[in-house]
Amino acid sequence: QVQLVESGGGLVQTGGSLRLSCVASGRTFSSGAMGWFRQAPGKERESVSTITWNRGITNYADSVKGRFTISRDNAKNTVYLQMNSLKPEDTAVYYCAAKAAIIGPYNYWGQGTQVTVSS
């Protein structure tokens, strides 16, 4: 049974930084992808950033480009999201997700971690 556990959320002031981590257990991902998604109150969940396990190809939402960096440690089955220059509009619950193939939906999800950016 695959489990994804996020950590690193919290409260930070505008302009501050946080680093989210997501550890996957129950399966070793040698292909497919992992990603970070977020959902703010009253809004739909959106993709923030994704990375492929095999080649490390990354993708970012326009709203976070230049501020967020996704990375992975294949040996630790862990994905990170370094978030710099945080803005109040980044406030949301951040979810880690994984899939075993490049195509298709993300079918494994973490429980989420709250990120709050105060103005």
Coordinates of N, CA, C and O in Angstrom, one line a residue:
Q1 N 0.8 -1.2 0.0 CA 0.0 0.0 0.0 C 0.9 1.2 0.0 O 1.7 1.4 0.9
V2 N 0.7 2.1 -1.0 CA 1.5 3.3 -1.1 C 1.0 4.4 -0.2 O -0.2 4.6 0.0
Q3 N 1.9 5.0 0.5 CA 1.6 6.1 1.4 C 2.5 7.3 1.1 O 3.7 7.1 0.8
L4 N 2.0 8.4 1.0 CA 2.7 9.7 0.8 C 2.5 10.5 2.0 O 1.4 10.8 2.4
V5 N 3.6 11.0 2.6 CA 3.5 11.8 3.8 C 4.3 13.1 3.6 O 5.5 13.1 3.3
E6 N 3.5 14.2 3.7 CA 4.1 15.5 3.5 C 4.5 16.1 4.8 O 3.9 15.8 5.9
S7 N 5.5 17.0 4.8 CA 5.9 17.8 5.9 C 6.5 19.1 5.5 O 6.8 19.2 4.3
G8 N 6.6 20.0 6.4 CA 7.3 21.3 6.1 C 6.4 22.5 6.0 O 6.9 23.6 5.8
G9 N 5.1 22.3 6.1 CA 4.2 23.4 6.0 C 4.3 24.2 7.3 O 4.9 23.9 8.3
G10 N 3.6 25.4 7.2 CA 3.6 26.3 8.4 C 3.2 27.7 8.1 O 2.7 27.9 7.0
L11 N 3.5 28.6 9.0 CA 3.1 30.0 8.9 C 4.4 30.8 8.6 O 5.4 30.6 9.3
V12 N 4.3 31.6 7.6 CA 5.5 32.4 7.2 C 5.0 33.8 6.7 O 3.9 33.9 6.3
Q13 N 5.9 34.8 6.9 CA 5.6 36.1 6.4 C 5.8 36.2 4.9 O 6.6 35.5 4.3
T14 N 5.2 37.2 4.3 CA 5.4 37.5 2.9 C 6.9 37.7 2.7 O 7.6 38.4 3.4
G15 N 7.3 37.0 1.6 CA 8.7 37.1 1.3 C 9.6 36.0 1.9 O 10.7 35.8 1.5
G16 N 9.0 35.2 2.7 CA 9.7 34.2 3.4 C 9.8 32.9 2.6 O 9.3 32.9 1.4
S17 N 10.4 31.9 3.2 CA 10.6 30.6 2.5 C 10.1 29.4 3.3 O 10.2 29.5 4.6
L18 N 9.7 28.4 2.6 CA 9.4 27.1 3.2 C 9.9 26.0 2.3 O 9.9 26.2 1.1
R19 N 10.2 24.8 2.9 CA 10.6 23.7 2.1 C 9.7 22.5 2.5 O 9.7 22.1 3.6
L20 N 8.9 22.1 1.5 CA 8.0 20.9 1.7 C 8.7 19.7 1.3 O 9.5 19.6 0.3
S21 N 8.4 18.6 2.0 CA 9.0 17.3 1.7 C 7.8 16.3 1.6 O 6.8 16.4 2.3
C22 N 8.0 15.3 0.8 CA 7.0 14.2 0.6 C 7.8 12.9 0.5 O 8.5 12.7 -0.5
V23 N 7.6 12.0 1.4 CA 8.2 10.7 1.4 C 7.2 9.7 1.0 O 6.1 9.6 1.5
A24 N 7.6 8.9 0.0 CA 6.7 7.8 -0.5 C 7.2 6.5 0.1 O 8.4 6.2 0.1
S25 N 6.2 5.7 0.6 CA 6.6 4.4 1.1 C 5.6 3.4 0.5 O 4.5 3.7 0.0
G26 N 6.0 2.1 0.6 CA 5.2 1.0 0.1 C 5.4 0.7 -1.4 O 4.9 -0.3 -1.9
R27 N 6.2 1.5 -2.0 CA 6.5 1.3 -3.5 C 7.7 2.1 -3.8 O 7.8 3.3 -3.4
T28 N 8.6 1.6 -4.7 CA 9.7 2.4 -5.2 C 9.3 2.9 -6.6 O 9.0 2.1 -7.4
F29 N 9.3 4.2 -6.7 CA 8.9 4.8 -8.0 C 10.2 5.0 -8.9 O 11.0 5.8 -8.6
S30 N 10.3 4.1 -9.9 CA 11.4 4.3 -10.8 C 11.0 4.9 -12.1 O 11.8 5.3 -12.9
S31 N 9.7 5.0 -12.3 CA 9.2 5.7 -13.5 C 8.0 6.5 -13.0 O 7.6 6.5 -11.8
G32 N 7.3 7.2 -13.9 CA 6.2 8.0 -13.5 C 6.6 9.3 -13.0 O 7.6 9.9 -13.4
A33 N 5.8 9.9 -12.2 CA 6.0 11.3 -11.7 C 5.4 11.5 -10.4 O 4.6 10.8 -9.9
M34 N 6.0 12.6 -9.8 CA 5.4 13.1 -8.5 C 5.1 14.6 -8.7 O 5.8 15.2 -9.5
G35 N 4.2 15.1 -7.9 CA 3.9 16.5 -8.1 C 3.3 17.1 -6.8 O 3.0 16.4 -5.8
W36 N 3.3 18.4 -6.8 CA 2.7 19.1 -5.7 C 1.5 19.9 -6.3 O 1.6 20.5 -7.3
F37 N 0.4 19.8 -5.5 CA -0.8 20.5 -5.9 C -1.2 21.3 -4.7 O -0.8 21.0 -3.5
R38 N -2.1 22.3 -4.9 CA -2.6 23.0 -3.7 C -4.0 23.4 -3.9 O -4.5 23.5 -5.0
Q39 N -4.7 23.6 -2.8 CA -6.1 24.0 -2.8 C -6.3 25.1 -1.8 O -6.1 24.8 -0.6
A40 N -6.7 26.3 -2.2 CA -7.0 27.3 -1.3 C -8.5 27.3 -1.0 O -9.3 26.7 -1.8
P41 N -8.9 27.9 0.1 CA -10.4 27.9 0.5 C -11.2 28.5 -0.6 O -10.9 29.6 -1.2
G42 N -12.3 27.8 -1.0 CA -13.2 28.2 -2.0 C -12.7 28.1 -3.5 O -13.3 28.6 -4.4
K43 N -11.5 27.5 -3.6 CA -10.9 27.4 -5.0 C -10.7 25.9 -5.3 O -10.7 25.0 -4.4
E44 N -10.6 25.6 -6.6 CA -10.3 24.3 -7.0 C -8.8 24.0 -6.8 O -8.0 24.8 -6.8
R45 N -8.6 22.7 -6.7 CA -7.2 22.2 -6.6 C -6.4 22.5 -7.9 O -7.0 22.3 -8.9
E46 N -5.2 23.0 -7.7 CA -4.4 23.3 -8.9 C -3.0 22.7 -8.8 O -2.5 22.4 -7.7
S47 N -2.5 22.4 -10.0 CA -1.1 21.8 -10.0 C -0.1 23.0 -9.8 O -0.2 24.0 -10.4
V48 N 0.8 22.7 -8.9 CA 1.9 23.7 -8.6 C 3.2 23.3 -9.4 O 3.7 24.2 -10.1
S49 N 3.6 22.1 -9.3 CA 4.8 21.7 -9.9 C 4.9 20.1 -9.9 O 4.4 19.5 -9.0
T50 N 5.5 19.6 -11.0 CA 5.6 18.2 -11.1 C 7.0 17.8 -11.6 O 7.7 18.7 -12.2
I51 N 7.4 16.6 -11.3 CA 8.8 16.1 -11.7 C 8.7 14.7 -12.1 O 8.0 13.9 -11.4
T52 N 9.3 14.3 -13.2 CA 9.3 12.9 -13.5 C 10.5 12.2 -12.7 O 11.5 12.7 -12.5
W53 N 10.2 10.9 -12.4 CA 11.2 10.2 -11.6 C 12.4 9.8 -12.4 O 13.5 9.9 -11.9
N54 N 12.2 9.4 -13.6 CA 13.3 8.9 -14.4 C 14.3 10.0 -14.9 O 15.5 9.9 -14.6
R55 N 13.7 11.0 -15.5 CA 14.6 12.0 -16.1 C 14.6 13.3 -15.4 O 15.4 14.2 -15.8
G56 N 13.8 13.4 -14.4 CA 13.7 14.7 -13.6 C 13.2 15.9 -14.4 O 13.6 17.0 -14.1
I57 N 12.3 15.6 -15.4 CA 11.8 16.7 -16.1 C 10.7 17.4 -15.2 O 9.9 16.8 -14.6
T58 N 10.9 18.7 -15.2 CA 10.0 19.5 -14.3 C 9.0 20.4 -15.0 O 9.2 20.7 -16.2
N59 N 8.0 20.7 -14.3 CA 6.9 21.6 -14.8 C 6.4 22.5 -13.7 O 6.3 22.0 -12.6
Y60 N 6.2 23.7 -14.0 CA 5.7 24.7 -13.0 C 4.5 25.5 -13.4 O 4.4 25.8 -14.6
A61 N 3.6 25.8 -12.5 CA 2.5 26.7 -12.8 C 3.1 28.1 -13.0 O 4.2 28.4 -12.4
D62 N 2.5 28.9 -13.9 CA 3.1 30.2 -14.2 C 3.2 31.0 -12.9 O 4.1 31.9 -12.8
S63 N 2.3 30.8 -12.0 CA 2.2 31.7 -10.8 C 3.4 31.4 -9.8 O 3.6 32.2 -8.9
V64 N 4.1 30.3 -10.0 CA 5.2 30.0 -9.1 C 6.6 30.0 -9.8 O 7.6 29.8 -9.1
K65 N 6.6 30.1 -11.1 CA 7.9 30.0 -11.8 C 8.8 31.1 -11.3 O 8.5 32.3 -11.1
G66 N 10.1 30.7 -11.1 CA 11.1 31.6 -10.6 C 11.1 31.7 -9.1 O 12.0 32.3 -8.5
R67 N 10.1 31.2 -8.4 CA 10.0 31.3 -6.9 C 10.1 29.9 -6.3 O 10.7 29.7 -5.2
F68 N 9.5 28.9 -6.9 CA 9.5 27.5 -6.4 C 10.4 26.6 -7.2 O 10.5 26.8 -8.4
T69 N 11.0 25.6 -6.5 CA 11.8 24.7 -7.2 C 11.5 23.3 -6.6 O 11.5 23.0 -5.4
I70 N 11.2 22.4 -7.6 CA 10.9 21.0 -7.2 C 12.1 20.2 -7.5 O 12.9 20.4 -8.4
S71 N 12.4 19.2 -6.6 CA 13.5 18.3 -6.8 C 13.1 16.9 -6.2 O 12.1 16.8 -5.5
R72 N 14.0 16.0 -6.5 CA 13.7 14.6 -6.0 C 15.0 13.9 -5.6 O 16.1 14.2 -6.1
D73 N 14.8 13.0 -4.7 CA 15.9 12.1 -4.2 C 15.4 10.7 -4.4 O 14.7 10.2 -3.6
N74 N 15.8 10.1 -5.5 CA 15.3 8.8 -5.9 C 15.7 7.8 -4.8 O 14.9 6.9 -4.5
A75 N 16.8 7.9 -4.2 CA 17.3 6.9 -3.2 C 16.4 6.9 -2.0 O 16.2 5.9 -1.3
K76 N 15.9 8.1 -1.7 CA 15.0 8.3 -0.5 C 13.6 8.3 -0.9 O 12.7 8.4 0.0
N77 N 13.2 8.1 -2.1 CA 11.8 8.1 -2.6 C 11.1 9.4 -2.1 O 10.0 9.3 -1.6
T78 N 11.8 10.5 -2.2 CA 11.4 11.7 -1.6 C 11.4 12.9 -2.7 O 12.3 12.9 -3.5
V79 N 10.4 13.7 -2.6 CA 10.3 14.9 -3.4 C 10.2 16.1 -2.5 O 9.5 16.1 -1.5
Y80 N 10.8 17.2 -3.0 CA 10.9 18.4 -2.2 C 10.3 19.5 -3.1 O 10.3 19.5 -4.3
L81 N 9.8 20.5 -2.3 CA 9.3 21.8 -3.0 C 9.9 22.9 -2.2 O 9.4 23.2 -1.1
Q82 N 10.9 23.6 -2.7 CA 11.5 24.7 -2.1 C 10.7 26.0 -2.6 O 10.6 26.2 -3.8
M83 N 10.1 26.7 -1.6 CA 9.2 27.8 -1.9 C 9.9 29.1 -1.4 O 10.0 29.2 -0.2
N84 N 10.2 30.0 -2.3 CA 10.8 31.2 -1.9 C 9.9 32.4 -2.3 O 9.0 32.2 -3.1
S85 N 10.2 33.5 -1.7 CA 9.5 34.8 -2.0 C 8.0 34.5 -1.9 O 7.2 34.9 -2.8
L86 N 7.6 33.9 -0.9 CA 6.2 33.5 -0.7 C 5.2 34.7 -0.6 O 5.6 35.8 -0.1
K87 N 4.1 34.6 -1.2 CA 3.1 35.6 -1.2 C 1.8 35.1 -0.5 O 1.6 33.9 -0.4
P88 N 1.0 36.0 0.0 CA -0.3 35.6 0.6 C -1.1 34.7 -0.3 O -1.8 33.8 0.2
E89 N -1.1 34.9 -1.6 CA -1.9 34.1 -2.5 C -1.4 32.7 -2.6 O -2.0 31.8 -3.3
D90 N -0.2 32.4 -2.0 CA 0.3 31.0 -2.0 C -0.3 30.2 -0.8 O -0.1 29.0 -0.7
T91 N -1.1 30.9 0.0 CA -1.7 30.2 1.1 C -2.7 29.2 0.6 O -3.6 29.4 -0.2
A92 N -2.5 27.9 1.1 CA -3.3 26.8 0.6 C -2.9 25.6 1.4 O -1.9 25.6 2.1
V93 N -3.7 24.5 1.2 CA -3.2 23.2 1.6 C -2.5 22.6 0.4 O -3.0 22.5 -0.7
Y94 N -1.2 22.2 0.7 CA -0.4 21.6 -0.4 C -0.4 20.1 -0.2 O -0.2 19.5 0.8
Y95 N -0.7 19.4 -1.4 CA -0.8 18.0 -1.4 C 0.3 17.4 -2.3 O 0.6 18.0 -3.4
C96 N 0.9 16.3 -1.9 CA 1.8 15.6 -2.7 C 1.1 14.5 -3.4 O 0.1 13.9 -2.8
A97 N 1.4 14.2 -4.6 CA 0.8 13.1 -5.4 C 1.8 12.4 -6.2 O 2.8 12.9 -6.6
A98 N 1.5 11.1 -6.5 CA 2.4 10.3 -7.3 C 1.6 9.4 -8.3 O 0.4 9.1 -8.1
K99 N 2.3 9.1 -9.4 CA 1.7 8.1 -10.3 C 2.9 7.3 -10.8 O 4.0 7.7 -10.9
A100 N 2.5 6.0 -11.2 CA 3.6 5.1 -11.7 C 3.9 5.2 -13.1 O 4.8 4.5 -13.6
A101 N 3.1 5.9 -13.9 CA 3.3 6.1 -15.3 C 3.3 7.6 -15.6 O 2.7 8.4 -14.9
I102 N 3.9 7.9 -16.7 CA 4.0 9.3 -17.2 C 2.6 9.8 -17.5 O 2.2 10.9 -17.2
I103 N 1.9 9.0 -18.3 CA 0.5 9.4 -18.7 C -0.5 8.9 -17.6 O -0.2 8.0 -16.8
G104 N -1.7 9.5 -17.7 CA -2.7 9.1 -16.8 C -2.7 10.0 -15.5 O -1.9 10.8 -15.3
P105 N -3.7 9.8 -14.7 CA -3.9 10.6 -13.5 C -3.0 10.2 -12.4 O -2.5 9.1 -12.4
Y106 N -2.8 11.2 -11.5 CA -2.2 10.9 -10.2 C -3.1 10.0 -9.4 O -4.2 10.5 -9.1
N107 N -2.6 8.9 -8.9 CA -3.5 8.0 -8.2 C -3.1 7.8 -6.8 O -3.8 7.0 -6.1
Y108 N -2.1 8.4 -6.3 CA -1.7 8.3 -4.9 C -1.6 9.8 -4.4 O -0.9 10.6 -5.0
W109 N -2.2 10.0 -3.2 CA -2.2 11.3 -2.7 C -1.8 11.3 -1.2 O -2.2 10.4 -0.5
G110 N -1.2 12.4 -0.8 CA -0.9 12.6 0.6 C -2.1 13.2 1.3 O -3.1 13.6 0.7
Q111 N -1.9 13.5 2.6 CA -3.0 14.0 3.4 C -3.0 15.6 3.4 O -4.0 16.2 3.8
G112 N -1.9 16.1 2.9 CA -1.9 17.6 2.8 C -1.2 18.3 3.9 O -1.2 17.8 5.1
T113 N -0.5 19.4 3.7 CA 0.1 20.2 4.7 C -0.3 21.7 4.4 O -0.3 22.1 3.3
Q114 N -0.6 22.4 5.5 CA -1.1 23.7 5.4 C 0.1 24.7 5.3 O 1.1 24.6 6.1
V115 N 0.0 25.6 4.3 CA 1.0 26.7 4.2 C 0.2 28.0 4.3 O -0.8 28.2 3.5
T116 N 0.6 28.8 5.2 CA -0.1 30.1 5.4 C 0.9 31.2 5.3 O 1.9 31.2 6.0
V117 N 0.7 32.1 4.4 CA 1.6 33.3 4.2 C 0.9 34.5 4.7 O -0.1 34.9 4.1
S118 N 1.4 35.2 5.7 CA 0.8 36.4 6.3 C 1.3 37.6 5.6 O 2.5 37.7 5.2
S119 N 0.4 38.6 5.4 CA 0.8 39.8 4.8 C 1.4 40.9 5.7 O 1.3 40.7 7.0

